[in-house]
Amino acid sequence: DVKVTQSSRYLVKRTGEKVFLECVQDMDHENMFWYRQDPGLGLRLIYFSYDVKMKEKGDIPEGYSVSREKKERFSLILESASTNQTSMYLCASSKRTGGYQPQHFGDGTRLSIL
Amino acid sequence: SQQGEEDPQALSIQEGENATMNCSYKTSINNLQWYRQNSGRGLVHLILIRSNEREKHSGRLRVTLDTSKKSSSLLITASRAADTASYFCATDAGAGNMLTFGGGTRLMVKP
């Protein structure tokens, strides 16, 4: 089974802090994704990556950056955390080849910015 | 942008009944996927239907796709209390496996 592991289930940080959310997958997937999930808004794509050192903006990249130095790890960075970034953050991965690939999700990090 | 819209937003049924959730989307797709999310957890992939398929089954799940109406439905038969969760449709337009998710349907199955 694919395992996508997010480093923290719950995280509390202060406004202005630099916040790192880490995600690791163990199935050699090329694609990795970061979403945020808010009530009534579903999942919104922040950033995704097709390969090491590659990144593409999703629908809501403002206030975020990402890093993919190794294939298995995809980090989401909040450069200067703000209260409107309080949310559930979900990481996912998928294989690139063949199309028709499901995404595999971690259990999420519930981030509160005070 | 939110491509898929689920209907209803919330559904409450008794154990043993069938649950039907609908999804509408706006643009052409490569495939459509359904996911389930238990409270406080990540999403789990349930079923994928390709754009050239009209119906697909997996256990108690039945998915239909009507590309002319840009809509899909998920039917869960003989529901169980353990089916209580949120269900999301997601569309894949073929651009590098990027998915666009709808807002989800919250299903409650009462024992």
PDB file of N, CA and C in Angstrom, chain B residues 1-101:
ATOM      1  N   SER B   1      -9.945  26.920  -9.015  1.00  0.00           N
ATOM      2  CA  SER B   1     -11.376  27.008  -9.299  1.00  0.00           C
ATOM      3  C   SER B   1     -12.001  25.656  -9.025  1.00  0.00           C
ATOM      4  N   GLN B   2     -13.256  25.663  -8.613  1.00  0.00           N
ATOM      5  CA  GLN B   2     -13.936  24.440  -8.256  1.00  0.00           C
ATOM      6  C   GLN B   2     -14.675  23.953  -9.489  1.00  0.00           C
ATOM      7  N   GLN B   3     -14.278  22.798 -10.010  1.00  0.00           N
ATOM      8  CA  GLN B   3     -14.891  22.285 -11.228  1.00  0.00           C
ATOM      9  C   GLN B   3     -16.130  21.488 -10.897  1.00  0.00           C
ATOM     10  N   GLY B   4     -16.007  20.586  -9.898  1.00  0.00           N
ATOM     11  CA  GLY B   4     -17.127  19.724  -9.581  1.00  0.00           C
ATOM     12  C   GLY B   4     -17.986  20.304  -8.484  1.00  0.00           C
ATOM     13  N   GLU B   5     -19.269  20.114  -8.626  1.00  0.00           N
ATOM     14  CA  GLU B   5     -20.199  20.537  -7.595  1.00  0.00           C
ATOM     15  C   GLU B   5     -21.026  19.338  -7.199  1.00  0.00           C
ATOM     16  N   GLU B   6     -20.972  18.978  -5.909  1.00  0.00           N
ATOM     17  CA  GLU B   6     -21.733  17.825  -5.446  1.00  0.00           C
ATOM     18  C   GLU B   6     -23.116  18.249  -4.975  1.00  0.00           C
ATOM     19  N   ASP B   7     -24.011  17.314  -5.085  1.00  0.00           N
ATOM     20  CA  ASP B   7     -25.386  17.541  -4.674  1.00  0.00           C
ATOM     21  C   ASP B   7     -25.927  16.208  -4.167  1.00  0.00           C
ATOM     22  N   PRO B   8     -26.519  16.127  -2.977  1.00  0.00           N
ATOM     23  CA  PRO B   8     -26.708  17.237  -2.044  1.00  0.00           C
ATOM     24  C   PRO B   8     -25.435  17.542  -1.265  1.00  0.00           C
ATOM     25  N   GLN B   9     -25.434  18.628  -0.521  1.00  0.00           N
ATOM     26  CA  GLN B   9     -24.284  18.926   0.332  1.00  0.00           C
ATOM     27  C   GLN B   9     -24.257  18.017   1.539  1.00  0.00           C
ATOM     28  N   ALA B  10     -25.426  17.609   1.988  1.00  0.00           N
ATOM     29  CA  ALA B  10     -25.515  16.710   3.134  1.00  0.00           C
ATOM     30  C   ALA B  10     -26.665  15.738   2.914  1.00  0.00           C
ATOM     31  N   LEU B  11     -26.484  14.509   3.410  1.00  0.00           N
ATOM     32  CA  LEU B  11     -27.471  13.449   3.213  1.00  0.00           C
ATOM     33  C   LEU B  11     -27.498  12.578   4.459  1.00  0.00           C
ATOM     34  N   SER B  12     -28.687  12.341   4.983  1.00  0.00           N
ATOM     35  CA  SER B  12     -28.831  11.505   6.165  1.00  0.00           C
ATOM     36  C   SER B  12     -29.803  10.374   5.840  1.00  0.00           C
ATOM     37  N   ILE B  13     -29.366   9.131   6.027  1.00  0.00           N
ATOM     38  CA  ILE B  13     -30.206   7.975   5.703  1.00  0.00           C
ATOM     39  C   ILE B  13     -30.089   6.929   6.812  1.00  0.00           C
ATOM     40  N   GLN B  14     -30.958   5.932   6.766  1.00  0.00           N
ATOM     41  CA  GLN B  14     -30.906   4.817   7.701  1.00  0.00           C
ATOM     42  C   GLN B  14     -30.046   3.704   7.109  1.00  0.00           C
ATOM     43  N   GLU B  15     -29.440   2.960   8.014  1.00  0.00           N
ATOM     44  CA  GLU B  15     -28.659   1.805   7.597  1.00  0.00           C
ATOM     45  C   GLU B  15     -29.517   0.896   6.719  1.00  0.00           C
ATOM     46  N   GLY B  16     -28.920   0.374   5.651  1.00  0.00           N
ATOM     47  CA  GLY B  16     -29.639  -0.508   4.747  1.00  0.00           C
ATOM     48  C   GLY B  16     -30.199   0.215   3.537  1.00  0.00           C
ATOM     49  N   GLU B  17     -30.399   1.518   3.652  1.00  0.00           N
ATOM     50  CA  GLU B  17     -30.905   2.279   2.510  1.00  0.00           C
ATOM     51  C   GLU B  17     -29.769   2.550   1.519  1.00  0.00           C
ATOM     52  N   ASN B  18     -30.157   2.955   0.323  1.00  0.00           N
ATOM     53  CA  ASN B  18     -29.176   3.357  -0.681  1.00  0.00           C
ATOM     54  C   ASN B  18     -28.915   4.855  -0.585  1.00  0.00           C
ATOM     55  N   ALA B  19     -27.695   5.252  -0.900  1.00  0.00           N
ATOM     56  CA  ALA B  19     -27.320   6.667  -0.901  1.00  0.00           C
ATOM     57  C   ALA B  19     -26.856   7.047  -2.292  1.00  0.00           C
ATOM     58  N   THR B  20     -27.407   8.122  -2.818  1.00  0.00           N
ATOM     59  CA  THR B  20     -27.007   8.611  -4.140  1.00  0.00           C
ATOM     60  C   THR B  20     -26.483  10.028  -4.030  1.00  0.00           C
ATOM     61  N   MET B  21     -25.294  10.226  -4.579  1.00  0.00           N
ATOM     62  CA  MET B  21     -24.682  11.547  -4.605  1.00  0.00           C
ATOM     63  C   MET B  21     -24.397  11.925  -6.050  1.00  0.00           C
ATOM     64  N   ASN B  22     -24.586  13.186  -6.373  1.00  0.00           N
ATOM     65  CA  ASN B  22     -24.407  13.641  -7.738  1.00  0.00           C
ATOM     66  C   ASN B  22     -23.281  14.662  -7.837  1.00  0.00           C
ATOM     67  N   CYS B  23     -22.674  14.703  -9.004  1.00  0.00           N
ATOM     68  CA  CYS B  23     -21.563  15.617  -9.245  1.00  0.00           C
ATOM     69  C   CYS B  23     -21.728  16.223 -10.629  1.00  0.00           C
ATOM     70  N   SER B  24     -21.623  17.526 -10.717  1.00  0.00           N
ATOM     71  CA  SER B  24     -21.645  18.183 -12.032  1.00  0.00           C
ATOM     72  C   SER B  24     -20.328  18.912 -12.228  1.00  0.00           C
ATOM     73  N   TYR B  25     -19.898  18.992 -13.466  1.00  0.00           N
ATOM     74  CA  TYR B  25     -18.636  19.651 -13.766  1.00  0.00           C
ATOM     75  C   TYR B  25     -18.781  20.491 -15.019  1.00  0.00           C
ATOM     76  N   LYS B  26     -17.749  21.275 -15.333  1.00  0.00           N
ATOM     77  CA  LYS B  26     -17.945  22.312 -16.345  1.00  0.00           C
ATOM     78  C   LYS B  26     -17.196  22.081 -17.654  1.00  0.00           C
ATOM     79  N   THR B  27     -16.024  21.445 -17.596  1.00  0.00           N
ATOM     80  CA  THR B  27     -15.216  21.334 -18.809  1.00  0.00           C
ATOM     81  C   THR B  27     -15.005  19.871 -19.188  1.00  0.00           C
ATOM     82  N   SER B  28     -14.429  19.644 -20.334  1.00  0.00           N
ATOM     83  CA  SER B  28     -14.148  18.279 -20.784  1.00  0.00           C
ATOM     84  C   SER B  28     -13.166  17.599 -19.835  1.00  0.00           C
ATOM     85  N   ILE B  29     -13.349  16.312 -19.672  1.00  0.00           N
ATOM     86  CA  ILE B  29     -12.508  15.574 -18.732  1.00  0.00           C
ATOM     87  C   ILE B  29     -11.896  14.341 -19.373  1.00  0.00           C
ATOM     88  N   ASN B  30     -10.810  13.884 -18.759  1.00  0.00           N
ATOM     89  CA  ASN B  30     -10.159  12.635 -19.125  1.00  0.00           C
ATOM     90  C   ASN B  30     -10.762  11.485 -18.314  1.00  0.00           C
ATOM     91  N   ASN B  31     -10.980  11.778 -17.037  1.00  0.00           N
ATOM     92  CA  ASN B  31     -11.638  10.813 -16.170  1.00  0.00           C
ATOM     93  C   ASN B  31     -12.222  11.549 -14.978  1.00  0.00           C
ATOM     94  N   LEU B  32     -13.063  10.864 -14.248  1.00  0.00           N
ATOM     95  CA  LEU B  32     -13.665  11.415 -13.034  1.00  0.00           C
ATOM     96  C   LEU B  32     -13.454  10.410 -11.915  1.00  0.00           C
ATOM     97  N   GLN B  33     -13.106  10.900 -10.748  1.00  0.00           N
ATOM     98  CA  GLN B  33     -12.792  10.016  -9.621  1.00  0.00           C
ATOM     99  C   GLN B  33     -13.662  10.392  -8.427  1.00  0.00           C
ATOM    100  N   TRP B  34     -13.945   9.406  -7.609  1.00  0.00           N
ATOM    101  CA  TRP B  34     -14.644   9.631  -6.342  1.00  0.00           C
ATOM    102  C   TRP B  34     -13.722   9.257  -5.194  1.00  0.00           C
ATOM    103  N   TYR B  35     -13.752  10.092  -4.173  1.00  0.00           N
ATOM    104  CA  TYR B  35     -12.946   9.884  -2.980  1.00  0.00           C
ATOM    105  C   TYR B  35     -13.838   9.961  -1.753  1.00  0.00           C
ATOM    106  N   ARG B  36     -13.370   9.341  -0.713  1.00  0.00           N
ATOM    107  CA  ARG B  36     -14.067   9.339   0.576  1.00  0.00           C
ATOM    108  C   ARG B  36     -13.122   9.921   1.621  1.00  0.00           C
ATOM    109  N   GLN B  37     -13.686  10.678   2.564  1.00  0.00           N
ATOM    110  CA  GLN B  37     -12.894  11.236   3.651  1.00  0.00           C
ATOM    111  C   GLN B  37     -13.621  11.025   4.966  1.00  0.00           C
ATOM    112  N   ASN B  38     -13.025  10.241   5.836  1.00  0.00           N
ATOM    113  CA  ASN B  38     -13.537  10.117   7.202  1.00  0.00           C
ATOM    114  C   ASN B  38     -13.121  11.358   7.983  1.00  0.00           C
ATOM    115  N   SER B  39     -13.880  11.660   9.009  1.00  0.00           N
ATOM    116  CA  SER B  39     -13.671  12.881   9.768  1.00  0.00           C
ATOM    117  C   SER B  39     -12.228  12.995  10.266  1.00  0.00           C
ATOM    118  N   GLY B  40     -11.572  14.099   9.940  1.00  0.00           N
ATOM    119  CA  GLY B  40     -10.226  14.358  10.424  1.00  0.00           C
ATOM    120  C   GLY B  40      -9.126  13.565   9.747  1.00  0.00           C
ATOM    121  N   ARG B  41      -9.455  12.886   8.649  1.00  0.00           N
ATOM    122  CA  ARG B  41      -8.465  12.063   7.967  1.00  0.00           C
ATOM    123  C   ARG B  41      -8.264  12.539   6.536  1.00  0.00           C
ATOM    124  N   GLY B  42      -7.326  11.902   5.832  1.00  0.00           N
ATOM    125  CA  GLY B  42      -7.106  12.214   4.428  1.00  0.00           C
ATOM    126  C   GLY B  42      -8.140  11.558   3.534  1.00  0.00           C
ATOM    127  N   LEU B  43      -8.045  11.851   2.240  1.00  0.00           N
ATOM    128  CA  LEU B  43      -8.983  11.271   1.281  1.00  0.00           C
ATOM    129  C   LEU B  43      -8.495   9.906   0.827  1.00  0.00           C
ATOM    130  N   VAL B  44      -9.450   9.036   0.583  1.00  0.00           N
ATOM    131  CA  VAL B  44      -9.151   7.697   0.089  1.00  0.00           C
ATOM    132  C   VAL B  44      -9.846   7.518  -1.255  1.00  0.00           C
ATOM    133  N   HIS B  45      -9.088   7.061  -2.242  1.00  0.00           N
ATOM    134  CA  HIS B  45      -9.648   6.855  -3.578  1.00  0.00           C
ATOM    135  C   HIS B  45     -10.621   5.688  -3.568  1.00  0.00           C
ATOM    136  N   LEU B  46     -11.805   5.901  -4.159  1.00  0.00           N
ATOM    137  CA  LEU B  46     -12.813   4.849  -4.237  1.00  0.00           C
ATOM    138  C   LEU B  46     -12.889   4.227  -5.624  1.00  0.00           C
ATOM    139  N   ILE B  47     -13.029   5.053  -6.637  1.00  0.00           N
ATOM    140  CA  ILE B  47     -13.309   4.517  -7.962  1.00  0.00           C
ATOM    141  C   ILE B  47     -12.992   5.585  -9.006  1.00  0.00           C
ATOM    142  N   LEU B  48     -12.555   5.151 -10.170  1.00  0.00           N
ATOM    143  CA  LEU B  48     -12.230   6.031 -11.284  1.00  0.00           C
ATOM    144  C   LEU B  48     -13.029   5.575 -12.492  1.00  0.00           C
ATOM    145  N   ILE B  49     -13.635   6.520 -13.182  1.00  0.00           N
ATOM    146  CA  ILE B  49     -14.367   6.201 -14.405  1.00  0.00           C
ATOM    147  C   ILE B  49     -13.808   7.054 -15.531  1.00  0.00           C
ATOM    148  N   ARG B  50     -13.472   6.408 -16.630  1.00  0.00           N
ATOM    149  CA  ARG B  50     -12.890   7.110 -17.754  1.00  0.00           C
ATOM    150  C   ARG B  50     -13.982   7.812 -18.567  1.00  0.00           C
ATOM    151  N   SER B  51     -13.578   8.768 -19.358  1.00  0.00           N
ATOM    152  CA  SER B  51     -14.546   9.568 -20.108  1.00  0.00           C
ATOM    153  C   SER B  51     -15.305   8.737 -21.139  1.00  0.00           C
ATOM    154  N   ASN B  52     -14.752   7.595 -21.568  1.00  0.00           N
ATOM    155  CA  ASN B  52     -15.441   6.762 -22.556  1.00  0.00           C
ATOM    156  C   ASN B  52     -16.245   5.627 -21.898  1.00  0.00           C
ATOM    157  N   GLU B  53     -16.327   5.661 -20.577  1.00  0.00           N
ATOM    158  CA  GLU B  53     -17.135   4.678 -19.836  1.00  0.00           C
ATOM    159  C   GLU B  53     -18.415   5.344 -19.358  1.00  0.00           C
ATOM    160  N   ARG B  54     -19.467   4.559 -19.219  1.00  0.00           N
ATOM    161  CA  ARG B  54     -20.756   5.101 -18.785  1.00  0.00           C
ATOM    162  C   ARG B  54     -21.126   4.622 -17.377  1.00  0.00           C
ATOM    163  N   GLU B  55     -20.608   3.464 -17.009  1.00  0.00           N
ATOM    164  CA  GLU B  55     -20.967   2.918 -15.696  1.00  0.00           C
ATOM    165  C   GLU B  55     -19.832   2.031 -15.208  1.00  0.00           C
ATOM    166  N   LYS B  56     -19.653   2.034 -13.891  1.00  0.00           N
ATOM    167  CA  LYS B  56     -18.618   1.203 -13.304  1.00  0.00           C
ATOM    168  C   LYS B  56     -19.067   0.762 -11.923  1.00  0.00           C
ATOM    169  N   HIS B  57     -18.694  -0.471 -11.557  1.00  0.00           N
ATOM    170  CA  HIS B  57     -19.088  -1.025 -10.268  1.00  0.00           C
ATOM    171  C   HIS B  57     -17.848  -1.428  -9.490  1.00  0.00           C
ATOM    172  N   SER B  58     -17.947  -1.283  -8.171  1.00  0.00           N
ATOM    173  CA  SER B  58     -16.910  -1.797  -7.292  1.00  0.00           C
ATOM    174  C   SER B  58     -17.570  -2.130  -5.968  1.00  0.00           C
ATOM    175  N   GLY B  59     -17.788  -3.417  -5.723  1.00  0.00           N
ATOM    176  CA  GLY B  59     -18.479  -3.821  -4.500  1.00  0.00           C
ATOM    177  C   GLY B  59     -19.861  -3.204  -4.415  1.00  0.00           C
ATOM    178  N   ARG B  60     -20.121  -2.448  -3.340  1.00  0.00           N
ATOM    179  CA  ARG B  60     -21.428  -1.801  -3.165  1.00  0.00           C
ATOM    180  C   ARG B  60     -21.503  -0.430  -3.848  1.00  0.00           C
ATOM    181  N   LEU B  61     -20.470  -0.069  -4.573  1.00  0.00           N
ATOM    182  CA  LEU B  61     -20.435   1.226  -5.247  1.00  0.00           C
ATOM    183  C   LEU B  61     -20.791   1.088  -6.721  1.00  0.00           C
ATOM    184  N   ARG B  62     -21.595   2.047  -7.178  1.00  0.00           N
ATOM    185  CA  ARG B  62     -21.895   2.111  -8.606  1.00  0.00           C
ATOM    186  C   ARG B  62     -21.755   3.567  -9.042  1.00  0.00           C
ATOM    187  N   VAL B  63     -20.940   3.779 -10.053  1.00  0.00           N
ATOM    188  CA  VAL B  63     -20.715   5.131 -10.561  1.00  0.00           C
ATOM    189  C   VAL B  63     -21.207   5.198 -11.995  1.00  0.00           C
ATOM    190  N   THR B  64     -21.902   6.275 -12.318  1.00  0.00           N
ATOM    191  CA  THR B  64     -22.291   6.536 -13.695  1.00  0.00           C
ATOM    192  C   THR B  64     -21.684   7.848 -14.153  1.00  0.00           C
ATOM    193  N   LEU B  65     -21.492   7.964 -15.447  1.00  0.00           N
ATOM    194  CA  LEU B  65     -20.935   9.179 -16.027  1.00  0.00           C
ATOM    195  C   LEU B  65     -21.710   9.519 -17.291  1.00  0.00           C
ATOM    196  N   ASP B  66     -22.181  10.741 -17.369  1.00  0.00           N
ATOM    197  CA  ASP B  66     -22.864  11.233 -18.557  1.00  0.00           C
ATOM    198  C   ASP B  66     -22.095  12.457 -19.044  1.00  0.00           C
ATOM    199  N   THR B  67     -21.240  12.261 -20.037  1.00  0.00           N
ATOM    200  CA  THR B  67     -20.397  13.364 -20.493  1.00  0.00           C
ATOM    201  C   THR B  67     -21.204  14.416 -21.255  1.00  0.00           C
ATOM    202  N   SER B  68     -22.342  14.022 -21.817  1.00  0.00           N
ATOM    203  CA  SER B  68     -23.153  15.011 -22.528  1.00  0.00           C
ATOM    204  C   SER B  68     -23.782  15.999 -21.554  1.00  0.00           C
ATOM    205  N   LYS B  69     -24.077  15.519 -20.347  1.00  0.00           N
ATOM    206  CA  LYS B  69     -24.643  16.394 -19.313  1.00  0.00           C
ATOM    207  C   LYS B  69     -23.584  16.872 -18.337  1.00  0.00           C
ATOM    208  N   LYS B  70     -22.354  16.420 -18.529  1.00  0.00           N
ATOM    209  CA  LYS B  70     -21.263  16.763 -17.621  1.00  0.00           C
ATOM    210  C   LYS B  70     -21.673  16.473 -16.175  1.00  0.00           C
ATOM    211  N   SER B  71     -22.061  15.236 -15.954  1.00  0.00           N
ATOM    212  CA  SER B  71     -22.490  14.865 -14.607  1.00  0.00           C
ATOM    213  C   SER B  71     -22.133  13.415 -14.318  1.00  0.00           C
ATOM    214  N   SER B  72     -22.034  13.117 -13.024  1.00  0.00           N
ATOM    215  CA  SER B  72     -21.740  11.775 -12.556  1.00  0.00           C
ATOM    216  C   SER B  72     -22.548  11.539 -11.293  1.00  0.00           C
ATOM    217  N   SER B  73     -22.813  10.271 -11.006  1.00  0.00           N
ATOM    218  CA  SER B  73     -23.457   9.945  -9.745  1.00  0.00           C
ATOM    219  C   SER B  73     -22.739   8.775  -9.098  1.00  0.00           C
ATOM    220  N   LEU B  74     -22.750   8.790  -7.770  1.00  0.00           N
ATOM    221  CA  LEU B  74     -22.199   7.703  -6.971  1.00  0.00           C
ATOM    222  C   LEU B  74     -23.339   7.115  -6.161  1.00  0.00           C
ATOM    223  N   LEU B  75     -23.562   5.826  -6.316  1.00  0.00           N
ATOM    224  CA  LEU B  75     -24.589   5.119  -5.565  1.00  0.00           C
ATOM    225  C   LEU B  75     -23.908   4.147  -4.615  1.00  0.00           C
ATOM    226  N   ILE B  76     -24.253   4.234  -3.349  1.00  0.00           N
ATOM    227  CA  ILE B  76     -23.792   3.264  -2.358  1.00  0.00           C
ATOM    228  C   ILE B  76     -25.022   2.448  -1.973  1.00  0.00           C
ATOM    229  N   THR B  77     -24.972   1.168  -2.236  1.00  0.00           N
ATOM    230  CA  THR B  77     -26.129   0.322  -1.924  1.00  0.00           C
ATOM    231  C   THR B  77     -25.990  -0.284  -0.536  1.00  0.00           C
ATOM    232  N   ALA B  78     -27.141  -0.582   0.073  1.00  0.00           N
ATOM    233  CA  ALA B  78     -27.182  -1.239   1.387  1.00  0.00           C
ATOM    234  C   ALA B  78     -26.204  -0.574   2.353  1.00  0.00           C
ATOM    235  N   SER B  79     -26.401   0.698   2.591  1.00  0.00           N
ATOM    236  CA  SER B  79     -25.428   1.475   3.363  1.00  0.00           C
ATOM    237  C   SER B  79     -25.280   0.948   4.785  1.00  0.00           C
ATOM    238  N   ARG B  80     -24.108   1.229   5.342  1.00  0.00           N
ATOM    239  CA  ARG B  80     -23.763   0.826   6.712  1.00  0.00           C
ATOM    240  C   ARG B  80     -23.345   2.057   7.489  1.00  0.00           C
ATOM    241  N   ALA B  81     -23.409   1.981   8.792  1.00  0.00           N
ATOM    242  CA  ALA B  81     -22.985   3.114   9.622  1.00  0.00           C
ATOM    243  C   ALA B  81     -21.541   3.504   9.309  1.00  0.00           C
ATOM    244  N   ALA B  82     -20.731   2.522   8.953  1.00  0.00           N
ATOM    245  CA  ALA B  82     -19.320   2.788   8.649  1.00  0.00           C
ATOM    246  C   ALA B  82     -19.134   3.571   7.348  1.00  0.00           C
ATOM    247  N   ASP B  83     -20.187   3.718   6.557  1.00  0.00           N
ATOM    248  CA  ASP B  83     -20.113   4.529   5.338  1.00  0.00           C
ATOM    249  C   ASP B  83     -20.209   6.023   5.635  1.00  0.00           C
ATOM    250  N   THR B  84     -20.513   6.366   6.876  1.00  0.00           N
ATOM    251  CA  THR B  84     -20.587   7.772   7.265  1.00  0.00           C
ATOM    252  C   THR B  84     -19.244   8.452   6.995  1.00  0.00           C
ATOM    253  N   ALA B  85     -19.274   9.470   6.150  1.00  0.00           N
ATOM    254  CA  ALA B  85     -18.045  10.144   5.711  1.00  0.00           C
ATOM    255  C   ALA B  85     -18.445  11.269   4.760  1.00  0.00           C
ATOM    256  N   SER B  86     -17.459  12.011   4.289  1.00  0.00           N
ATOM    257  CA  SER B  86     -17.682  12.965   3.195  1.00  0.00           C
ATOM    258  C   SER B  86     -17.184  12.340   1.904  1.00  0.00           C
ATOM    259  N   TYR B  87     -17.912  12.588   0.832  1.00  0.00           N
ATOM    260  CA  TYR B  87     -17.574  12.008  -0.460  1.00  0.00           C
ATOM    261  C   TYR B  87     -17.343  13.143  -1.462  1.00  0.00           C
ATOM    262  N   PHE B  88     -16.241  13.038  -2.187  1.00  0.00           N
ATOM    263  CA  PHE B  88     -15.845  14.079  -3.125  1.00  0.00           C
ATOM    264  C   PHE B  88     -15.704  13.501  -4.524  1.00  0.00           C
ATOM    265  N   CYS B  89     -16.180  14.243  -5.500  1.00  0.00           N
ATOM    266  CA  CYS B  89     -15.827  13.914  -6.872  1.00  0.00           C
ATOM    267  C   CYS B  89     -14.654  14.791  -7.278  1.00  0.00           C
ATOM    268  N   ALA B  90     -13.858  14.294  -8.199  1.00  0.00           N
ATOM    269  CA  ALA B  90     -12.696  15.040  -8.681  1.00  0.00           C
ATOM    270  C   ALA B  90     -12.548  14.770 -10.168  1.00  0.00           C
ATOM    271  N   THR B  91     -12.332  15.820 -10.920  1.00  0.00           N
ATOM    272  CA  THR B  91     -12.192  15.665 -12.362  1.00  0.00           C
ATOM    273  C   THR B  91     -10.736  15.825 -12.780  1.00  0.00           C
ATOM    274  N   ASP B  92     -10.359  14.997 -13.727  1.00  0.00           N
ATOM    275  CA  ASP B  92      -9.013  15.023 -14.297  1.00  0.00           C
ATOM    276  C   ASP B  92      -9.168  15.420 -15.759  1.00  0.00           C
ATOM    277  N   ALA B  93      -8.686  16.623 -16.083  1.00  0.00           N
ATOM    278  CA  ALA B  93      -8.814  17.106 -17.450  1.00  0.00           C
ATOM    279  C   ALA B  93      -7.662  16.635 -18.327  1.00  0.00           C
ATOM    280  N   GLY B  94      -6.761  15.812 -17.753  1.00  0.00           N
ATOM    281  CA  GLY B  94      -5.674  15.256 -18.549  1.00  0.00           C
ATOM    282  C   GLY B  94      -4.408  16.069 -18.498  1.00  0.00           C
ATOM    283  N   ALA B  95      -4.353  17.072 -17.648  1.00  0.00           N
ATOM    284  CA  ALA B  95      -3.162  17.928 -17.550  1.00  0.00           C
ATOM    285  C   ALA B  95      -2.289  17.458 -16.397  1.00  0.00           C
ATOM    286  N   GLY B  96      -1.540  16.393 -16.634  1.00  0.00           N
ATOM    287  CA  GLY B  96      -0.566  15.956 -15.646  1.00  0.00           C
ATOM    288  C   GLY B  96      -1.145  15.435 -14.355  1.00  0.00           C
ATOM    289  N   ASN B  97      -2.317  14.793 -14.453  1.00  0.00           N
ATOM    290  CA  ASN B  97      -2.955  14.193 -13.290  1.00  0.00           C
ATOM    291  C   ASN B  97      -3.361  15.213 -12.249  1.00  0.00           C
ATOM    292  N   MET B  98      -3.532  16.454 -12.653  1.00  0.00           N
ATOM    293  CA  MET B  98      -4.094  17.434 -11.723  1.00  0.00           C
ATOM    294  C   MET B  98      -5.575  17.166 -11.591  1.00  0.00           C
ATOM    295  N   LEU B  99      -6.059  17.158 -10.356  1.00  0.00           N
ATOM    296  CA  LEU B  99      -7.474  16.948 -10.094  1.00  0.00           C
ATOM    297  C   LEU B  99      -8.101  18.231  -9.581  1.00  0.00           C
ATOM    298  N   THR B 100      -9.350  18.424  -9.948  1.00  0.00           N
ATOM    299  CA  THR B 100     -10.123  19.538  -9.411  1.00  0.00           C
ATOM    300  C   THR B 100     -11.283  18.946  -8.636  1.00  0.00           C
ATOM    301  N   PHE B 101     -11.365  19.295  -7.348  1.00  0.00           N
ATOM    302  CA  PHE B 101     -12.321  18.679  -6.443  1.00  0.00           C
ATOM    303  C   PHE B 101     -13.555  19.545  -6.269  1.00  0.00           C
TER     304      PHE B 101
END
